Each structure stands twice: as C-alpha cells, then as structure tokens.
Amino acid sequence: MASDVSDQSAPVRHGAIILARHGEPALSRKVLLSAAEYRAFWATYEIGGILPGQTPPDRLRKFVAECGAVVSSTRLRAIQSARTMVGEREFPHHEILIEAPLPPPNFPSWLKLSPKLWGFIARVWWWFFNHHEGQETRAEAEARADRAAALLIGLAAGGENVVVLAHGFFNHLIGRSLKKLGWRLVESEGYKYWSMRRFERG
C-alpha cells in the first residue's frame, strides 16, 4: 500500500531579499555646520521626504513590480521612495527598519563641516566609542537588525522576493545579520541613493 504521508521534510525555498536605499532627500547637503547645527540638520533630515521628480532605476522598478512583498521603514523618505514605484498598491511600513542614530561628538562650535563629513564622524563615534547621547546604542541597533532580518526572512519564506526601501547604514546592519543566518550577498550596487543589495539563501 502506497504511503499517504505528505513530504513535510522538504526545505523551504525562500525568495531573495533586496535591500534598497531610498532616493535623494529634499534637504540640501551643500552647507557647513557646527556639531549643534548638524544635530538640528539630522532631526530635519529624519522627518523629511525625497527630492521631487526623481526616477528610480529601471532595474529596481522591475524588482518591485515582480516581487511578492514591498516594505519600507516608517521614515517619509523611505515611504515616498517606495511609493514612486508601487503607485496605489498598499505596503507595510516598519519602524524596525529606520536608520540608526547619528549624534555628532561635541566638537567646538567654530568647527564647521559638511553634513556628509559630520555623518561619517558621528557614525565612527557611535560605532567605536559608544557615543549615543541617550539614543539607540550600537548593540541595540545590531539586535534590532537581527529582528529585522528575521522579519524579512519570514516574508521571503513563501518563495517570492522581498524588496525593502530603507536606509544606507541600517541596511548594511541587516545585511550582516542575514549573512550570520546563512544568506549570501549575490549582488551589490553599494550604498548610494536608490542602490540595492540582493541576498539569497545559502
């Protein structure tokens, strides 16, 4: 008599996870700022949207059109970036995907730097010297990235690809978490605006 037992031991075939960075923000970076001014700049940057009139790369648009799930962080720049590609299609926004904080070190007020340079310095101080000013620490962000990776893996478990519109550095942390869980980075466009990094189950 033939066995009627269904094969429940077959491995789950996951879809790919594509981590994409949002489009260019509307806030100009062509300024020189003190540390205090950079704090105000970052606070404005965090609530702002993207520069109007941008066209996402065709390849990213194709991934979004064909994927099984699109998700974004709760930041406006990420939501608007996703919206340029999904139209009226609904998609979830997850606070777990927001960018890690960037509090600058308390350098003298006479020192004026570009937002890009301040961002680099603030990330180094946060990463290596635990400078967080009461905000999320590196350890907390890494733990959040682990939870975010688990969320995305769950979405990809059905076999369809997942596209994430979020942020440069936190996408990097999610990528590290995915690698720890056996996922491989099979394609990378770096971390520029609209860039994407594709992970597949190893």
Short mmCIF file of N, CA, C and O in Angstrom, two decimals, residues 54-163:
data_model
loop_
_atom_site.label_atom_id
_atom_site.label_comp_id
_atom_site.label_asym_id
_atom_site.label_seq_id
_atom_site.Cartn_x
_atom_site.Cartn_y
_atom_site.Cartn_z
N GLN A 54 12.27 62.62 -9.03
CA GLN A 54 13.25 61.55 -9.22
C GLN A 54 12.63 60.34 -9.92
O GLN A 54 11.46 60.04 -9.72
N THR A 55 13.45 59.67 -10.70
CA THR A 55 13.02 58.44 -11.36
C THR A 55 13.89 57.29 -10.86
O THR A 55 15.10 57.28 -11.11
N PRO A 56 13.32 56.34 -10.15
CA PRO A 56 14.11 55.20 -9.68
C PRO A 56 14.69 54.42 -10.85
O PRO A 56 14.12 54.42 -11.95
N PRO A 57 15.82 53.76 -10.66
CA PRO A 57 16.41 52.96 -11.73
C PRO A 57 15.43 51.90 -12.24
O PRO A 57 14.67 51.32 -11.47
N ASP A 58 15.49 51.65 -13.54
CA ASP A 58 14.57 50.69 -14.15
C ASP A 58 14.68 49.30 -13.51
O ASP A 58 13.69 48.60 -13.34
N ARG A 59 15.90 48.91 -13.17
CA ARG A 59 16.10 47.57 -12.61
C ARG A 59 15.42 47.43 -11.26
O ARG A 59 14.81 46.41 -10.96
N LEU A 60 15.52 48.46 -10.43
CA LEU A 60 14.84 48.42 -9.14
C LEU A 60 13.34 48.43 -9.33
O LEU A 60 12.61 47.69 -8.65
N ARG A 61 12.85 49.22 -10.25
CA ARG A 61 11.41 49.25 -10.54
C ARG A 61 10.92 47.86 -10.96
O ARG A 61 9.83 47.43 -10.58
N LYS A 62 11.75 47.16 -11.75
CA LYS A 62 11.37 45.83 -12.21
C LYS A 62 11.30 44.86 -11.03
O LYS A 62 10.37 44.05 -10.93
N PHE A 63 12.28 44.93 -10.14
CA PHE A 63 12.26 44.08 -8.95
C PHE A 63 10.98 44.32 -8.14
O PHE A 63 10.34 43.38 -7.68
N VAL A 64 10.64 45.59 -7.96
CA VAL A 64 9.45 45.94 -7.18
C VAL A 64 8.19 45.42 -7.87
O VAL A 64 7.29 44.87 -7.22
N ALA A 65 8.12 45.59 -9.19
CA ALA A 65 6.92 45.17 -9.93
C ALA A 65 6.70 43.66 -9.84
O ALA A 65 5.55 43.19 -9.86
N GLU A 66 7.80 42.90 -9.72
CA GLU A 66 7.68 41.44 -9.77
C GLU A 66 7.79 40.76 -8.41
O GLU A 66 7.63 39.54 -8.31
N CYS A 67 8.04 41.53 -7.35
CA CYS A 67 8.26 40.92 -6.05
C CYS A 67 6.96 40.51 -5.37
O CYS A 67 5.88 40.96 -5.73
N GLY A 68 7.11 39.68 -4.35
CA GLY A 68 5.94 39.25 -3.60
C GLY A 68 5.56 40.21 -2.49
O GLY A 68 4.41 40.27 -2.07
N ALA A 69 6.56 40.98 -1.99
CA ALA A 69 6.28 41.92 -0.90
C ALA A 69 7.22 43.12 -1.01
O ALA A 69 8.40 42.97 -1.32
N VAL A 70 6.66 44.30 -0.75
CA VAL A 70 7.43 45.54 -0.62
C VAL A 70 7.21 46.06 0.78
O VAL A 70 6.06 46.12 1.25
N VAL A 71 8.28 46.41 1.46
CA VAL A 71 8.16 47.01 2.79
C VAL A 71 9.08 48.22 2.84
O VAL A 71 10.05 48.31 2.08
N SER A 72 8.78 49.14 3.74
CA SER A 72 9.65 50.30 3.92
C SER A 72 9.76 50.61 5.40
O SER A 72 9.00 50.10 6.23
N SER A 73 10.72 51.46 5.73
CA SER A 73 10.76 51.99 7.09
C SER A 73 9.62 52.99 7.24
O SER A 73 8.92 53.33 6.28
N THR A 74 9.45 53.51 8.44
CA THR A 74 8.38 54.48 8.69
C THR A 74 8.82 55.91 8.37
O THR A 74 8.01 56.84 8.50
N ARG A 75 10.06 56.12 7.96
CA ARG A 75 10.52 57.46 7.61
C ARG A 75 9.94 57.87 6.25
O ARG A 75 9.86 57.07 5.32
N LEU A 76 9.58 59.15 6.15
CA LEU A 76 8.90 59.65 4.96
C LEU A 76 9.73 59.42 3.70
O LEU A 76 9.19 59.08 2.64
N ARG A 77 11.05 59.61 3.79
CA ARG A 77 11.87 59.46 2.59
C ARG A 77 11.84 58.02 2.06
O ARG A 77 11.94 57.80 0.85
N ALA A 78 11.70 57.06 2.96
CA ALA A 78 11.60 55.66 2.53
C ALA A 78 10.22 55.36 1.97
O ALA A 78 10.09 54.69 0.94
N ILE A 79 9.19 55.86 2.62
CA ILE A 79 7.82 55.64 2.15
C ILE A 79 7.62 56.26 0.78
O ILE A 79 7.07 55.63 -0.14
N GLN A 80 8.08 57.51 0.61
CA GLN A 80 7.92 58.17 -0.68
C GLN A 80 8.70 57.46 -1.78
O GLN A 80 8.24 57.36 -2.92
N SER A 81 9.88 56.94 -1.44
CA SER A 81 10.67 56.21 -2.43
C SER A 81 9.94 54.97 -2.91
O SER A 81 9.88 54.69 -4.12
N ALA A 82 9.37 54.23 -1.97
CA ALA A 82 8.59 53.06 -2.36
C ALA A 82 7.37 53.46 -3.17
O ALA A 82 7.03 52.81 -4.18
N ARG A 83 6.73 54.55 -2.77
CA ARG A 83 5.50 54.98 -3.44
C ARG A 83 5.73 55.33 -4.90
O ARG A 83 4.85 55.14 -5.75
N THR A 84 6.93 55.82 -5.24
CA THR A 84 7.21 56.14 -6.65
C THR A 84 7.14 54.91 -7.54
O THR A 84 6.97 55.04 -8.76
N MET A 85 7.26 53.74 -6.94
CA MET A 85 7.29 52.50 -7.73
C MET A 85 6.04 51.65 -7.59
O MET A 85 5.73 50.87 -8.49
N VAL A 86 5.33 51.77 -6.49
CA VAL A 86 4.18 50.88 -6.28
C VAL A 86 2.86 51.55 -6.63
O VAL A 86 1.83 50.88 -6.68
N GLY A 87 2.87 52.86 -6.85
CA GLY A 87 1.62 53.55 -7.15
C GLY A 87 0.67 53.50 -5.97
O GLY A 87 1.03 53.84 -4.84
N GLU A 88 -0.54 53.02 -6.21
CA GLU A 88 -1.55 52.96 -5.15
C GLU A 88 -1.50 51.65 -4.36
O GLU A 88 -2.28 51.47 -3.42
N ARG A 89 -0.63 50.77 -4.73
CA ARG A 89 -0.51 49.49 -4.02
C ARG A 89 -0.13 49.73 -2.55
O ARG A 89 0.74 50.52 -2.25
N GLU A 90 -0.82 49.08 -1.66
CA GLU A 90 -0.53 49.24 -0.23
C GLU A 90 0.70 48.40 0.14
O GLU A 90 0.92 47.33 -0.42
N PHE A 91 1.47 48.92 1.07
CA PHE A 91 2.63 48.18 1.56
C PHE A 91 2.87 48.58 3.02
O PHE A 91 2.58 49.70 3.42
N PRO A 92 3.40 47.68 3.83
CA PRO A 92 3.60 47.97 5.25
C PRO A 92 4.85 48.82 5.49
O PRO A 92 5.84 48.73 4.76
N HIS A 93 4.78 49.63 6.54
CA HIS A 93 5.91 50.45 6.98
C HIS A 93 6.32 49.95 8.37
O HIS A 93 5.48 49.87 9.27
N HIS A 94 7.59 49.64 8.53
CA HIS A 94 8.06 49.05 9.79
C HIS A 94 9.08 49.97 10.47
O HIS A 94 10.12 50.29 9.88
N GLU A 95 8.78 50.35 11.70
CA GLU A 95 9.72 51.18 12.46
C GLU A 95 11.04 50.45 12.71
O GLU A 95 12.08 51.08 12.87
N ILE A 96 10.99 49.13 12.72
CA ILE A 96 12.20 48.34 12.96
C ILE A 96 13.26 48.58 11.88
O ILE A 96 14.44 48.26 12.05
N LEU A 97 12.86 49.18 10.75
CA LEU A 97 13.77 49.40 9.62
C LEU A 97 14.37 50.81 9.57
O LEU A 97 15.11 51.12 8.64
N ILE A 98 14.06 51.67 10.54
CA ILE A 98 14.56 53.05 10.48
C ILE A 98 16.08 53.09 10.63
O ILE A 98 16.69 52.15 11.11
N GLU A 99 16.66 54.21 10.23
CA GLU A 99 18.11 54.36 10.29
C GLU A 99 18.60 54.41 11.74
O GLU A 99 17.88 54.86 12.65
N ALA A 100 19.83 53.93 11.94
CA ALA A 100 20.47 54.06 13.25
C ALA A 100 20.80 55.54 13.49
O ALA A 100 21.05 56.28 12.53
N PRO A 101 20.82 55.99 14.74
CA PRO A 101 21.01 57.42 15.03
C PRO A 101 22.42 57.90 14.68
O PRO A 101 23.36 57.12 14.57
N LEU A 102 22.53 59.22 14.52
CA LEU A 102 23.81 59.84 14.16
C LEU A 102 24.10 61.06 15.04
O LEU A 102 24.25 62.17 14.52
N PRO A 103 24.21 60.91 16.35
CA PRO A 103 24.54 62.06 17.19
C PRO A 103 26.03 62.44 17.02
O PRO A 103 26.90 61.58 17.20
N PRO A 104 26.32 63.67 16.66
CA PRO A 104 27.73 64.04 16.46
C PRO A 104 28.45 64.24 17.78
O PRO A 104 27.84 64.56 18.80
N PRO A 105 29.77 64.04 17.80
CA PRO A 105 30.54 64.35 19.02
C PRO A 105 30.54 65.85 19.27
O PRO A 105 30.29 66.65 18.36
N ASN A 106 30.78 66.22 20.51
CA ASN A 106 30.70 67.63 20.89
C ASN A 106 31.99 68.38 20.56
O ASN A 106 32.73 68.81 21.44
N PHE A 107 32.23 68.55 19.28
CA PHE A 107 33.38 69.30 18.84
C PHE A 107 33.13 70.80 19.04
O PHE A 107 31.97 71.23 19.17
N PRO A 108 34.16 71.63 19.06
CA PRO A 108 33.99 73.08 19.27
C PRO A 108 33.06 73.70 18.22
O PRO A 108 33.03 73.26 17.06
N SER A 109 32.33 74.72 18.62
CA SER A 109 31.32 75.32 17.74
C SER A 109 31.94 76.01 16.53
O SER A 109 31.25 76.22 15.52
N TRP A 110 33.23 76.37 16.62
CA TRP A 110 33.85 77.03 15.48
C TRP A 110 34.15 76.07 14.34
O TRP A 110 34.41 76.49 13.20
N LEU A 111 34.12 74.76 14.63
CA LEU A 111 34.43 73.78 13.59
C LEU A 111 33.18 73.56 12.73
O LEU A 111 32.15 73.09 13.21
N LYS A 112 33.29 73.90 11.46
CA LYS A 112 32.17 73.77 10.53
C LYS A 112 32.51 72.73 9.48
O LYS A 112 33.54 72.83 8.79
N LEU A 113 31.65 71.74 9.35
CA LEU A 113 31.87 70.65 8.41
C LEU A 113 30.62 70.41 7.58
O LEU A 113 29.52 70.81 7.95
N SER A 114 30.79 69.70 6.48
CA SER A 114 29.64 69.34 5.65
C SER A 114 28.82 68.25 6.33
O SER A 114 29.35 67.47 7.14
N PRO A 115 27.52 68.15 6.04
CA PRO A 115 26.71 67.08 6.61
C PRO A 115 27.27 65.69 6.30
O PRO A 115 27.21 64.79 7.14
N LYS A 116 27.84 65.52 5.11
CA LYS A 116 28.40 64.21 4.76
C LYS A 116 29.56 63.85 5.68
O LYS A 116 29.65 62.71 6.17
N LEU A 117 30.44 64.82 5.95
CA LEU A 117 31.57 64.55 6.84
C LEU A 117 31.11 64.36 8.28
O LEU A 117 31.62 63.49 8.99
N TRP A 118 30.13 65.17 8.71
CA TRP A 118 29.59 65.00 10.05
C TRP A 118 28.98 63.60 10.20
O TRP A 118 29.13 62.95 11.24
N GLY A 119 28.29 63.15 9.17
CA GLY A 119 27.68 61.83 9.23
C GLY A 119 28.72 60.74 9.41
O GLY A 119 28.53 59.80 10.19
N PHE A 120 29.83 60.87 8.70
CA PHE A 120 30.91 59.89 8.83
C PHE A 120 31.50 59.93 10.24
O PHE A 120 31.69 58.88 10.88
N ILE A 121 31.79 61.13 10.73
CA ILE A 121 32.38 61.26 12.07
C ILE A 121 31.42 60.74 13.14
O ILE A 121 31.82 60.00 14.05
N ALA A 122 30.16 61.12 13.03
CA ALA A 122 29.17 60.69 14.02
C ALA A 122 29.04 59.17 14.02
O ALA A 122 28.92 58.55 15.09
N ARG A 123 29.08 58.55 12.83
CA ARG A 123 28.97 57.10 12.77
C ARG A 123 30.19 56.43 13.41
O ARG A 123 30.06 55.44 14.13
N VAL A 124 31.37 56.98 13.19
CA VAL A 124 32.58 56.42 13.81
C VAL A 124 32.50 56.53 15.33
O VAL A 124 32.81 55.58 16.05
N TRP A 125 32.08 57.70 15.83
CA TRP A 125 31.98 57.90 17.29
C TRP A 125 30.92 56.97 17.89
O TRP A 125 31.11 56.44 18.97
N TRP A 126 29.85 56.80 17.17
CA TRP A 126 28.76 55.91 17.64
C TRP A 126 29.20 54.46 17.62
O TRP A 126 28.96 53.71 18.56
N TRP A 127 29.88 54.05 16.56
CA TRP A 127 30.26 52.65 16.36
C TRP A 127 31.40 52.22 17.29
O TRP A 127 31.33 51.17 17.92
N PHE A 128 32.45 53.06 17.35
CA PHE A 128 33.65 52.65 18.07
C PHE A 128 33.73 53.16 19.50
O PHE A 128 34.37 52.55 20.35
N PHE A 129 33.09 54.30 19.78
CA PHE A 129 33.24 54.93 21.09
C PHE A 129 31.94 54.99 21.88
O PHE A 129 31.86 55.63 22.92
N ASN A 130 30.89 54.31 21.37
CA ASN A 130 29.60 54.22 22.06
C ASN A 130 29.01 55.60 22.37
O ASN A 130 28.38 55.80 23.41
N HIS A 131 29.22 56.55 21.46
CA HIS A 131 28.66 57.89 21.64
C HIS A 131 27.23 57.90 21.10
O HIS A 131 27.00 57.90 19.90
N HIS A 132 26.24 57.89 22.01
CA HIS A 132 24.85 57.77 21.57
C HIS A 132 23.92 58.82 22.15
O HIS A 132 22.77 58.94 21.72
N GLU A 133 24.38 59.56 23.16
CA GLU A 133 23.57 60.66 23.73
C GLU A 133 22.17 60.21 24.14
O GLU A 133 21.18 60.91 23.93
N GLY A 134 22.08 59.02 24.71
CA GLY A 134 20.80 58.52 25.18
C GLY A 134 19.93 57.91 24.11
O GLY A 134 18.82 57.45 24.39
N GLN A 135 20.42 57.87 22.88
CA GLN A 135 19.68 57.25 21.80
C GLN A 135 20.09 55.78 21.68
O GLN A 135 20.77 55.23 22.53
N GLU A 136 19.66 55.14 20.62
CA GLU A 136 19.97 53.73 20.41
C GLU A 136 21.48 53.52 20.34
O GLU A 136 22.20 54.23 19.64
N THR A 137 21.96 52.52 21.05
CA THR A 137 23.38 52.19 21.03
C THR A 137 23.68 51.26 19.86
O THR A 137 22.78 50.70 19.22
N ARG A 138 24.98 51.06 19.61
CA ARG A 138 25.37 50.10 18.58
C ARG A 138 24.82 48.72 18.87
O ARG A 138 24.26 48.06 17.97
N ALA A 139 24.97 48.25 20.11
CA ALA A 139 24.49 46.92 20.47
C ALA A 139 22.98 46.80 20.26
O ALA A 139 22.48 45.78 19.77
N GLU A 140 22.25 47.85 20.61
CA GLU A 140 20.79 47.84 20.43
C GLU A 140 20.43 47.82 18.95
O GLU A 140 19.49 47.14 18.53
N ALA A 141 21.17 48.59 18.14
CA ALA A 141 20.91 48.62 16.69
C ALA A 141 21.21 47.27 16.05
O ALA A 141 20.47 46.81 15.17
N GLU A 142 22.29 46.62 16.50
CA GLU A 142 22.62 45.31 15.96
C GLU A 142 21.55 44.28 16.33
O GLU A 142 21.19 43.42 15.50
N ALA A 143 21.03 44.36 17.54
CA ALA A 143 19.95 43.46 17.94
C ALA A 143 18.69 43.75 17.13
O ALA A 143 17.97 42.81 16.73
N ARG A 144 18.43 45.02 16.86
CA ARG A 144 17.26 45.39 16.03
C ARG A 144 17.44 44.86 14.61
O ARG A 144 16.48 44.39 13.98
N ALA A 145 18.66 44.94 14.09
CA ALA A 145 18.93 44.42 12.75
C ALA A 145 18.67 42.91 12.69
O ALA A 145 18.16 42.40 11.68
N ASP A 146 19.02 42.20 13.75
CA ASP A 146 18.73 40.76 13.81
C ASP A 146 17.22 40.51 13.72
O ASP A 146 16.77 39.60 13.01
N ARG A 147 16.45 41.33 14.45
CA ARG A 147 14.98 41.17 14.41
C ARG A 147 14.44 41.54 13.03
O ARG A 147 13.51 40.89 12.52
N ALA A 148 15.01 42.58 12.42
CA ALA A 148 14.56 42.98 11.09
C ALA A 148 14.86 41.88 10.07
O ALA A 148 14.03 41.57 9.20
N ALA A 149 16.03 41.28 10.18
CA ALA A 149 16.38 40.19 9.26
C ALA A 149 15.41 39.03 9.41
O ALA A 149 14.97 38.44 8.41
N ALA A 150 15.05 38.70 10.66
CA ALA A 150 14.08 37.62 10.89
C ALA A 150 12.73 37.95 10.26
O ALA A 150 12.07 37.08 9.67
N LEU A 151 12.31 39.21 10.36
CA LEU A 151 11.05 39.64 9.75
C LEU A 151 11.09 39.44 8.24
O LEU A 151 10.15 38.90 7.64
N LEU A 152 12.18 39.86 7.61
CA LEU A 152 12.29 39.78 6.16
C LEU A 152 12.40 38.33 5.69
O LEU A 152 11.82 37.96 4.66
N ILE A 153 13.11 37.51 6.45
CA ILE A 153 13.20 36.09 6.10
C ILE A 153 11.82 35.44 6.16
O ILE A 153 11.47 34.62 5.31
N GLY A 154 11.03 35.84 7.14
CA GLY A 154 9.67 35.32 7.22
C GLY A 154 8.84 35.70 6.00
O GLY A 154 8.07 34.89 5.47
N LEU A 155 9.03 36.94 5.51
CA LEU A 155 8.29 37.37 4.32
C LEU A 155 8.76 36.63 3.07
O LEU A 155 7.96 36.40 2.16
N ALA A 156 10.05 36.28 3.04
CA ALA A 156 10.60 35.60 1.87
C ALA A 156 10.36 34.09 1.90
O ALA A 156 10.62 33.40 0.91
N ALA A 157 9.86 33.58 3.02
CA ALA A 157 9.70 32.13 3.18
C ALA A 157 8.69 31.53 2.22
O ALA A 157 8.71 30.33 1.95
N GLY A 158 7.80 32.37 1.68
CA GLY A 158 6.81 31.86 0.74
C GLY A 158 7.37 31.61 -0.64
O GLY A 158 6.66 31.10 -1.52
N GLY A 159 8.63 31.98 -0.87
CA GLY A 159 9.26 31.72 -2.16
C GLY A 159 9.33 32.92 -3.08
O GLY A 159 9.97 32.85 -4.13
N GLU A 160 8.68 34.02 -2.71
CA GLU A 160 8.71 35.22 -3.56
C GLU A 160 9.71 36.23 -3.01
O GLU A 160 9.99 36.27 -1.81
N ASN A 161 10.22 37.07 -3.90
CA ASN A 161 11.21 38.06 -3.50
C ASN A 161 10.59 39.16 -2.64
O ASN A 161 9.41 39.49 -2.78
N VAL A 162 11.44 39.74 -1.78
CA VAL A 162 11.02 40.84 -0.90
C VAL A 162 11.93 42.03 -1.19
O VAL A 162 13.16 41.89 -1.24
N VAL A 163 11.33 43.20 -1.40
CA VAL A 163 12.10 44.43 -1.62
C VAL A 163 11.88 45.36 -0.44
O VAL A 163 10.74 45.62 -0.05
#
